[in-house]
Every structure is written in structure tokens, then in C-alpha cells.
Coordinates of C-alpha atoms and ligand atoms in Angstrom, one line a residue:
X1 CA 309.2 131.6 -25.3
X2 CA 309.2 132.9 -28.5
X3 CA 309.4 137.1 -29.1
X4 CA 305.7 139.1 -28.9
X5 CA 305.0 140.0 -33.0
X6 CA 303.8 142.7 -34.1
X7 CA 302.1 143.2 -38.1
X8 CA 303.3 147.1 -39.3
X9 CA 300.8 148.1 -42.2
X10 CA 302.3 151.6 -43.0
X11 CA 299.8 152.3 -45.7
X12 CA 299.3 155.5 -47.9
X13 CA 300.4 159.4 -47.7
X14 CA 302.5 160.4 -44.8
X15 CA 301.7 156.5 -43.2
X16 CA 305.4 155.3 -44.4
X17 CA 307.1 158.3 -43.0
X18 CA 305.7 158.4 -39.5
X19 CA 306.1 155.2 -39.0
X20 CA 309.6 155.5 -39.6
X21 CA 309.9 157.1 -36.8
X22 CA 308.2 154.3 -35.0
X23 CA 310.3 152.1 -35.9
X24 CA 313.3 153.8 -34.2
X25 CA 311.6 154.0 -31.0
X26 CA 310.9 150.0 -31.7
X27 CA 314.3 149.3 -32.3
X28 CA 315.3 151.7 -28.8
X29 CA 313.2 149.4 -26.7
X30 CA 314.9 146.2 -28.3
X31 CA 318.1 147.3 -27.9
X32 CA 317.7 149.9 -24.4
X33 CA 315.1 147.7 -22.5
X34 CA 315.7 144.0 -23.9
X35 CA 312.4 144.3 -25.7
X36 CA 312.0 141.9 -28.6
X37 CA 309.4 142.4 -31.0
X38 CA 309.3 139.9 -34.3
X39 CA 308.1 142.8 -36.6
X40 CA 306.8 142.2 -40.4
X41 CA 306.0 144.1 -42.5
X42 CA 302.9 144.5 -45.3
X43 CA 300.7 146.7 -47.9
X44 CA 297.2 148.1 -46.9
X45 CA 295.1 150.9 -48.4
X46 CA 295.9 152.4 -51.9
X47 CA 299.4 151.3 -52.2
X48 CA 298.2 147.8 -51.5
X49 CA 295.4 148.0 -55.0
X50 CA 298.7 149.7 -56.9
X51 CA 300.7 146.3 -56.4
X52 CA 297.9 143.6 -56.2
X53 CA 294.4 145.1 -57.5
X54 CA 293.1 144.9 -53.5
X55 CA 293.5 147.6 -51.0
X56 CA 293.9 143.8 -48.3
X57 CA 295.1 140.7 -50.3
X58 CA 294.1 137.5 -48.2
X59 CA 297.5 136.7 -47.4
X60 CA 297.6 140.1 -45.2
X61 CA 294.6 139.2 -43.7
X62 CA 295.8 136.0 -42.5
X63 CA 298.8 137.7 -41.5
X64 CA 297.3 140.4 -39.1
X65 CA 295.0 137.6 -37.6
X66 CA 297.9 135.7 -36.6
X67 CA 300.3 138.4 -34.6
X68 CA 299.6 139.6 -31.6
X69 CA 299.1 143.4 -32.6
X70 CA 299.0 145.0 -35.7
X71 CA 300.3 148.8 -36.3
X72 CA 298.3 150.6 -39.1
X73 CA 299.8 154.0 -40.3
X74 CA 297.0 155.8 -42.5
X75 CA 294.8 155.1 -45.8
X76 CA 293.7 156.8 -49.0
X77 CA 294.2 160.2 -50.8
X78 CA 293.2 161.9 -53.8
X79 CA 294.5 159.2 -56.7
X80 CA 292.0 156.7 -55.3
X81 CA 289.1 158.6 -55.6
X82 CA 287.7 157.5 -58.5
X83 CA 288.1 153.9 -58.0
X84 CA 285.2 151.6 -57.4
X85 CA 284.0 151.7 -54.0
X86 CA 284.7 147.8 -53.4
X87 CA 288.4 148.1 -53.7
X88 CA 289.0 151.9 -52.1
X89 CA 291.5 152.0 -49.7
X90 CA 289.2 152.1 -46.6
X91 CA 287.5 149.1 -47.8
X92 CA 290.9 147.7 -46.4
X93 CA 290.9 149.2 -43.4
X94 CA 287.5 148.5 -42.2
X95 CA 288.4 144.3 -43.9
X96 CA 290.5 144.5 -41.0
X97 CA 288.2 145.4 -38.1
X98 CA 285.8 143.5 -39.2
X99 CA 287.3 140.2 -40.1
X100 CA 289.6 140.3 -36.5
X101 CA 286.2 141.4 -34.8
X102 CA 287.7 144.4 -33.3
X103 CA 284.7 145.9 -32.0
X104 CA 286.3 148.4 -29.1
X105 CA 287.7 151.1 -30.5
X106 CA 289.5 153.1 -27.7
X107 CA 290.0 156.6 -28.8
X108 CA 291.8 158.9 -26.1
X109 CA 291.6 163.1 -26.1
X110 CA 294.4 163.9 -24.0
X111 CA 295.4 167.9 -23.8
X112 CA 298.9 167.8 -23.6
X113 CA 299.4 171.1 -21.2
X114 CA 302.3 172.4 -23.9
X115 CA 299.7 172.4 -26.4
X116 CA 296.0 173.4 -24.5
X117 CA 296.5 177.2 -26.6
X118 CA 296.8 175.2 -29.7
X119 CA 292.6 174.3 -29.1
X120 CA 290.1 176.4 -30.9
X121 CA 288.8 176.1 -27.3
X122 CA 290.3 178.6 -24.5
X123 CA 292.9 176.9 -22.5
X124 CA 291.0 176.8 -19.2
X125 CA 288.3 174.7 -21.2
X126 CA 291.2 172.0 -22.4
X127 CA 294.0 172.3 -20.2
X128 CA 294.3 169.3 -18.3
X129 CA 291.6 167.7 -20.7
X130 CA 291.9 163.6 -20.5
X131 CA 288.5 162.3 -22.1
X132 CA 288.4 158.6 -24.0
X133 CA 285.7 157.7 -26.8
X134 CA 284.9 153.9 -26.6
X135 CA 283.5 153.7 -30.6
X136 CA 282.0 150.2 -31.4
X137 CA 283.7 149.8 -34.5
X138 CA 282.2 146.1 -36.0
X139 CA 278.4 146.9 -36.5
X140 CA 276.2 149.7 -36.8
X141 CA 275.6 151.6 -40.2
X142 CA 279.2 150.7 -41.2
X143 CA 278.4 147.3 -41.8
X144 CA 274.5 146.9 -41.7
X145 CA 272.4 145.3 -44.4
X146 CA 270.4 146.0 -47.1
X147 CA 272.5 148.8 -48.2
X148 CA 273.5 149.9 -51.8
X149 CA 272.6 152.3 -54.3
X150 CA 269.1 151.1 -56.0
X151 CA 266.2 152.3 -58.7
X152 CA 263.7 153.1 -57.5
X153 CA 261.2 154.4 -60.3
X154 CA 263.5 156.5 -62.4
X155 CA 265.9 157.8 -59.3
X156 CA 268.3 156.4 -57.7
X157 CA 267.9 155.7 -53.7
X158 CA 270.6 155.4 -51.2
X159 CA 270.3 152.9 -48.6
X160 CA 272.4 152.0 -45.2
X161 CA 271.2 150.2 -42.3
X162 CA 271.4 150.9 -38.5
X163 CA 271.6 147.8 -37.2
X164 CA 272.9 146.9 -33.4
X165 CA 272.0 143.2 -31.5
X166 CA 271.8 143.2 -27.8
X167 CA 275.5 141.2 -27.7
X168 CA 277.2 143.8 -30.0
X169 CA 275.8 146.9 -27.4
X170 CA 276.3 144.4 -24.4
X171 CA 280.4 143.6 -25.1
X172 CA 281.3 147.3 -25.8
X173 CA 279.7 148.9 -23.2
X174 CA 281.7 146.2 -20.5
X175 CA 284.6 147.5 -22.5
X176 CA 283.8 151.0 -21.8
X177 CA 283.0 150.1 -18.1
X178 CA 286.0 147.9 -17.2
X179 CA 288.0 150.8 -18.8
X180 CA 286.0 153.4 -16.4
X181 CA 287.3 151.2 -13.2
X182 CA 290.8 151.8 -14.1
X183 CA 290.6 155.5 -14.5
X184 CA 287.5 157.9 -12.7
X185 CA 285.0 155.2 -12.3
X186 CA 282.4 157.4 -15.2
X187 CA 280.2 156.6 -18.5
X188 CA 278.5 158.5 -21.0
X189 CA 277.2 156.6 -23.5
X190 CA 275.3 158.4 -25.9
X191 CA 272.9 157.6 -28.7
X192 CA 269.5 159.2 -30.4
X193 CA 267.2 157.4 -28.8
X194 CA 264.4 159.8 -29.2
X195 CA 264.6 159.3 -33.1
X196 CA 266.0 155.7 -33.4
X197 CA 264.6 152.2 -32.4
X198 CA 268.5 151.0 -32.2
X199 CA 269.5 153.9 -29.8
X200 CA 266.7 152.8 -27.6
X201 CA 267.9 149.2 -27.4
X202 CA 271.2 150.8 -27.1
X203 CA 270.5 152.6 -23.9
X204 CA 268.2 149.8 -22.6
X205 CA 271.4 147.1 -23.0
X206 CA 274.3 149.9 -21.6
X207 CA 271.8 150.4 -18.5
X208 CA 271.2 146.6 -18.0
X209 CA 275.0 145.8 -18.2
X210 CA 275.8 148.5 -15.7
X211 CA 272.8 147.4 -13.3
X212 CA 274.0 144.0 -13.5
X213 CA 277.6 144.0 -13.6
X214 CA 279.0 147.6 -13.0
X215 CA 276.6 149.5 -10.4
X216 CA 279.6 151.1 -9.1
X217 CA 280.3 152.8 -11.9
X218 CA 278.9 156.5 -13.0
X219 CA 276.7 155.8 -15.6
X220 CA 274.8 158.3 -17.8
X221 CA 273.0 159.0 -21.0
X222 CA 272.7 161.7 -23.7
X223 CA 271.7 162.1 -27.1
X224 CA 274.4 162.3 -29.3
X225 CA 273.4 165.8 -30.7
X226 CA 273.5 167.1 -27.0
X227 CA 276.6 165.1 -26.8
X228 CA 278.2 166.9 -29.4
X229 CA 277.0 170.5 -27.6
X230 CA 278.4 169.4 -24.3
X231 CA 282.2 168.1 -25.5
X232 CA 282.5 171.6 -27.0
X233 CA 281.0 173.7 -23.7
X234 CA 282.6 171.6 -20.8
X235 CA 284.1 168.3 -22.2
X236 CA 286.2 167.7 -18.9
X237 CA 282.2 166.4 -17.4
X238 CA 283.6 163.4 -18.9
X239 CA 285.8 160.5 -18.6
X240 CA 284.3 157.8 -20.5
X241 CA 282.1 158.3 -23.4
X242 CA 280.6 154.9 -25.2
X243 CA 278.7 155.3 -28.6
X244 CA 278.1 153.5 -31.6
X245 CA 280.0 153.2 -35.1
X246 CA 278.8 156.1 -36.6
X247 CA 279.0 158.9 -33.8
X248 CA 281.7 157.5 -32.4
X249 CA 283.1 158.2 -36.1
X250 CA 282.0 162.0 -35.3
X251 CA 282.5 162.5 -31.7
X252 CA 285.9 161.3 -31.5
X253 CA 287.1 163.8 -34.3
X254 CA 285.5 166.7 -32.5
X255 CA 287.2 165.5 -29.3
X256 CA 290.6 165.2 -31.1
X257 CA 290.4 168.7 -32.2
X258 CA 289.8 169.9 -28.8
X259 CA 293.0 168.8 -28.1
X260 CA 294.9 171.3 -30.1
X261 CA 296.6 168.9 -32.9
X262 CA 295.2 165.4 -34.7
X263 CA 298.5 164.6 -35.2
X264 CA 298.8 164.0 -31.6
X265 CA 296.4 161.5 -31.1
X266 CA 296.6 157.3 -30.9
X267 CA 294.1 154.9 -30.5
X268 CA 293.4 151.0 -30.4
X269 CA 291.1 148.6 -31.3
X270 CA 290.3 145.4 -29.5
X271 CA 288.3 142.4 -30.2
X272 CA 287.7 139.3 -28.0
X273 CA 291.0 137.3 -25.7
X274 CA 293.1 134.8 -28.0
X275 CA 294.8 132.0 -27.0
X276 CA 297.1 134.1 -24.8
X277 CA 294.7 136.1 -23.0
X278 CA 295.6 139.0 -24.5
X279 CA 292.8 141.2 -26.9
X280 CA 293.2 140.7 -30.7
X281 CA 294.3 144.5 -31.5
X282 CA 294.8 147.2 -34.4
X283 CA 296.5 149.8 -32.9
X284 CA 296.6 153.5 -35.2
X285 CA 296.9 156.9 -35.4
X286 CA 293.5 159.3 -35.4
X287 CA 295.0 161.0 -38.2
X288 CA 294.2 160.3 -41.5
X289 CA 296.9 160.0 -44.6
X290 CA 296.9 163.8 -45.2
X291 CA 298.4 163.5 -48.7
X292 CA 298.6 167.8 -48.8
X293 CA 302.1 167.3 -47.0
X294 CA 302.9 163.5 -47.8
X295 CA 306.3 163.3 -48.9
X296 CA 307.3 166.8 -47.2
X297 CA 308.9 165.8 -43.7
X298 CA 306.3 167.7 -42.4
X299 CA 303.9 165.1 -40.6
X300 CA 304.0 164.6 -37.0
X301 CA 305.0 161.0 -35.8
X302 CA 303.3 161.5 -32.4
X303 CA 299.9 159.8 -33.2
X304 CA 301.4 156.8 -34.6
X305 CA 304.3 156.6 -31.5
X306 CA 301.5 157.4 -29.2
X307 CA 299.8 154.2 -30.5
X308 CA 302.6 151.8 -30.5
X309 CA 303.1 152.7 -27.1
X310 CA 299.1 151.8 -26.2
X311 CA 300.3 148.3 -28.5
X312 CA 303.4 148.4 -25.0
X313 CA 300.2 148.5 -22.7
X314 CA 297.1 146.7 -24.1
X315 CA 299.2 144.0 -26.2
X316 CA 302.8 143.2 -24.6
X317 CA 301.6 143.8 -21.1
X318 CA 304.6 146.6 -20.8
X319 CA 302.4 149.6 -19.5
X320 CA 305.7 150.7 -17.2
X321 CA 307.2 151.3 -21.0
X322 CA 304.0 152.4 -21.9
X323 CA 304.0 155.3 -19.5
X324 CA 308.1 156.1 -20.2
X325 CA 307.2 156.3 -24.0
X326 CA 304.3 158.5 -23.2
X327 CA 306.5 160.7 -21.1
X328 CA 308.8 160.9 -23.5
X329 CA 307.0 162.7 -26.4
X330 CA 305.1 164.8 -23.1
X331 CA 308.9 166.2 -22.8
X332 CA 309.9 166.6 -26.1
X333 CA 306.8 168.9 -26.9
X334 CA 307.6 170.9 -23.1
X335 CA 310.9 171.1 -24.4
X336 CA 309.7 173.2 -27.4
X337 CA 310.0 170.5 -30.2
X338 CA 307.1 171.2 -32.8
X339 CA 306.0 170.2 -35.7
X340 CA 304.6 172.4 -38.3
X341 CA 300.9 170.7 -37.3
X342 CA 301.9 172.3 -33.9
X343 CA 303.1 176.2 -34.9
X344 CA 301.2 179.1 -35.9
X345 CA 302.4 180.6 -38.8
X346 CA 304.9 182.7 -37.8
X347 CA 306.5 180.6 -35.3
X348 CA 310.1 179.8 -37.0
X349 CA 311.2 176.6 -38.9
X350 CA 309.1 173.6 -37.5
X351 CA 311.2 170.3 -36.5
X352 CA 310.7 167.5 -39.5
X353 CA 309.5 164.6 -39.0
X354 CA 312.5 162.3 -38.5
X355 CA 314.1 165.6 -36.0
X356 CA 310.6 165.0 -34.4
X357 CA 311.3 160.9 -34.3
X358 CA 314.7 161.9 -32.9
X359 CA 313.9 164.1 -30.1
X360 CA 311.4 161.5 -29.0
X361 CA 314.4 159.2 -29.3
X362 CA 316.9 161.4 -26.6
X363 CA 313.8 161.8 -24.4
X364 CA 314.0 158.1 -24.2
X365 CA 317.8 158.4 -23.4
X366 CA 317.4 160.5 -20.7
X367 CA 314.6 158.8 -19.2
X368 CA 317.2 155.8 -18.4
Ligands
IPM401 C1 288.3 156.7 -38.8 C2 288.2 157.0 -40.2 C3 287.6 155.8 -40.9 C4 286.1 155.6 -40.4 C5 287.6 155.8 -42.5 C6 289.0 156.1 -43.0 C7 287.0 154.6 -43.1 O1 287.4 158.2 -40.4 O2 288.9 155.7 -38.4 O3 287.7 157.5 -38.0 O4 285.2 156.2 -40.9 O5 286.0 154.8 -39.5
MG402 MG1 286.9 159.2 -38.6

């Protein structure tokens, strides 16, 4: 049988240098754990338009539609501003979702205890916080039509469309439910259906799914406003939380700040079986390209390790690794190992980012 691939699209800003790091820990499971990944390598985002005039040429597209997981690092910054809105950097990113169907979007808010008096929340509200946002990520106002800028008279009007079927609400909410049974058997999905035709279908389709399929799971509703109220007040109510594209855009970077540090957080995004069985799947840090310290050592690798090792569980079927990688960075940051992202100001010299990579590295080590 031929090696598990994997697609590693570092993109723009500190994307190259975190997933540096990543690829150490890669090469540790080849060599440590007889774990053979084919990896290739390609351009997305703004660095992609520098060297082809596209932030996704077709050939990467094809590319990521035929490995079994693809590793995305971060998109944009300040130099691609001014470009026209068809070939800005995200434009590449969301080419991706959309075109491998990747409609679960799986975005954890795990407190790591080390770090619970880095929230903006007191530590008793976050400690031991372990929450996941299920986004749908294919559909909604992302991708609905009409939408455009148009005259209307002599002003310009802005136009996006909500739009949601009953099969694109019906496939990510069994996402969001199958992923309940593994962990505390509890959904919230939330939505505005007091305002919105397509959060009223929403909840109609997340109840009929559950009363159908799931009736042993905790199921409940709020509107996303209250939603937003209640992560911030008590968010360890929940365990699941399903929404659409556009909250789920919202919520989940609320929830990641709970956590103490962005640069801590992974995620995945999954789209229908292929051939063999396994989901089609992006896998990429929360974090954005943060091109303020791009270039400076200073980003924190954790996100994007944290997501190859949820490619080690959703993609390769390795979720013992899964757990050992996870453990890993838990000990590094018990052990004291910080990044700036992760230091008040005062706190000393911050680790760099390849000191970072490395200490994740000897955790490894030790774990054998
Ligand atoms: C995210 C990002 C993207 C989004 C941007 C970069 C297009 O904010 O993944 O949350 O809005 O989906
Ligand atoms: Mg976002």
C-alpha cells in the first residue's frame, strides 16, 4: 500500500515559518513511529498571485483534490489589499473549501490549564474549558447569490445572500451530532431565527435530524446574539455548538479568545467520504497570517502542529499519535515554554518559534 499524502499550502505572513515547525514534527513521526507521509508542497494566498497572477492556480486545485489531507498555514496581509477582490488571497482559501465541498468545519476551544490566566475571562470561567464550533463552511452568505456591488439610482448598493437548502443544514448538523456521541452526547446549534427565514429552516432541519436519527443526543437552540452572551458568561454549558457560515465565522473567534491565545488553536474541515472512506479534509490553524510579526521568529507553531495532529486523527486514522502529539505541546507549555503570544510583557525573553518547534520536538522524545 502506497504512503497516506498529505498537500502542505504554507501560504502568506508567518504561514512558512510555523509550518516549519510542522514539518519537524512530520519528519519525527516518519522516522520515531514508522509513519510515512508523501508530503508536496504548493503556493496559496498572496504569494501564490505574486508568482502566477492567482491566489489558487488550477494545477493546485487538482492537487489538493487528490491527496488525502491538505495542511494550510495562513493567507493575506497588508500588500494585497488593494488588489481586486477576485484574486485576493482569501479568494484562494475559500476556492478550496468550496471546490473539495468541505462543508464541516470543526473548530475546537480547548483551555489549556497552563494558559486559563492568559483569558480575558477569570480562570474559574475557562479553566478546564473544552467547547467545539461545528461552522458550515460551503454555503450561507459566503457563497450565496445575487451578490455584488450594484447602482441603484445614483448610489451604490451592496448585496449578499443568505441562502441555506435543507441538505446543506441536514449534513452538518449529523456532523455536529456524530461528533456529540464521541464526546458529552450535547448540541447547540444556534441561528436568528426570529429575524431570518433561513435560521427558521435551520432550526426546523437540526431538530428533524436529531428527532430522526440522534434522539439521544442533547439538543438545544439559541439565537446567535444570545449565543454570543452566553459563550462569554458560562461557555463550559456547552460541548457542541453547530451554526452557519457566517456566525460560525464570529463565534468561533470569540471562543478562541476565551482560551487565552489564537495562536493555540487548530481546526479541520471535512467534506463527504472518498474512495477510501476517509473525509476529504483541510486541516489549519485559527490564526490568521499576522504579518505585524511575520519574519520575526515570533509566531507560535502550536495552531498549525495542533492541526496536523487532528490531520493524525480525522485523516490517517492515527488518533493514538493524535493524542501523544497533543500531549506533547500540553507539556511543553506546563513546562514553561512560551511564546511571545503567550507572555505578558514583562515576562522575560519569549521562546522563538523554531525553540518553540523544538521543545515540542523533546516532548515527543520523552513521550517514547
Ligand atoms: C476564517 C477566516 C476566513 C473566513 C477568511 C480569511 C476568509 O476569517 O477562516 O475564519 O472568513 O472564513
Ligand atoms: Mg474568521
Amino acid at each position: 500500500m502506497s504512503n497516506p499524502s498529505l498537500l502542505i499550502l504554507p501560504g502568506d505572513g508567518i504561514g512558512p515559518e510555523v509550518m516549519a515547525e510542522v514539518v519537524k514534527v512530520i519528519d519525527w513521526f516518519g522516522d520515531k513511529r514508522d509513519l510515512k507521509i508523501d508530503v508536496s508542497h504548493g503556493l496559496v494566498g498572496g504569494c501564490s498571485y505574486d508568482a502566477h497572477g492567482t491566489p489558487l492556480t488550477d494545477e493546485t486545485m487538482a492537487r489538493a483534490q487528490e491527496v488525502d489531507a491538505v495542511l494550510l498555514g495562513a493567507v493575506g496581509g497588508p500588500k494585497y489589499d488593494d488588489l481586486d477582490f477576485s484574486v485576493k488571497p482569501e479568494r484562494g482559501l475559500l476556492r478550496l473549501r468550496k471546490e473539495m465541498d468541505l462543508y464541516s468545519n470543526l473548530r475546537p476551544a480547548q483551555c489549556f490549564d497552563a494558559l486559563a490566566e492568559f483569558s480575558s475571562l477569570k480562570p474559574e470561567i475557562v479553566s478546564g474549558l473544552d467547547i467545539v464550533i461545528v461552522r458550515e463552511l460551503t454555503s450561507g452568505i459566503y457563497f450565496g447569490e445575487p451578490r455584488g456591488i450594484i447602482k441603484e439610482g445614483n448610489e451604490r448598493v451592496g448585496i449578499n445572500t443568505q441562502r441555506y437548502t435543507e441538505s446543506e443544514i441536514a449534513r452538518v448538523a449529523r456532523s455536529a451530532f456524530e461528533l456529540a456521541r464521541r464526546r458529552s452526547n450535547k448540541v447547540c446549534s444556534m441561528e436568528k431565527a426570529n429575524v431570518m427565514e433561513s435560521g427558521i429552516l435551520w432550526r426546523d432541519v437540526v431538530q428533524e435530524i436529531h428527532d430522526a436519527e440522534y434522539p439521544d443526543v442533547e439538543l438545544t437552540h439559541m439565537y446567535a446574539d444570545a449565543g454570543a452572551m452566553q459563550l462569554c458568561r458560562y461557555p463550559k454549558q456547552f460541548d457542541v455548538i453547530v451554526t452557519d457560515n457566517l456566525f460560525g465565522d464570529m463565534l468561533s473567534d470569540m471562543a478562541a479568545m476565551l482560551t487565552g491565545s489564537l495562536g493555540m488553536l487548530p481546526s479541520a474541515s471535512l467534506g463527504s467520504p472518498m474512495e477510501n472512506g476517509r473525509p476529504k479534509a483541510m486541516y489549519e490553524p485559527v490564526h490568521g497570517s499576522a504579518p505585524d510579526i511575520a519574519g520575526q521568529a515570533k509566531a507560535n507553531p502550536s495552531a498549525c502542529i495542533l492541526s496536523f495532529a487532528m490531520a493524525l486523527r480525522y485523516s490517517y486514522d492515527q488518533g493514538d499519535e493524535a493524542t501523544r502529539l497533543e500531549k506533547a505541546v500540553e507539556k511543553v507549555l506546563a513546562d514553561g515554554v512560551r511564546t511571545a503570544d503567550l507572555m505578558q510583557a514583562d515576562g522575560g525573553t519569549p521562546a522563538t518559534t523554531s525553540e518553540m518547534g523544538d521543545a515540542v520536538i523533546a516532548a515527543l522524545e520523552a513521550s517514547l
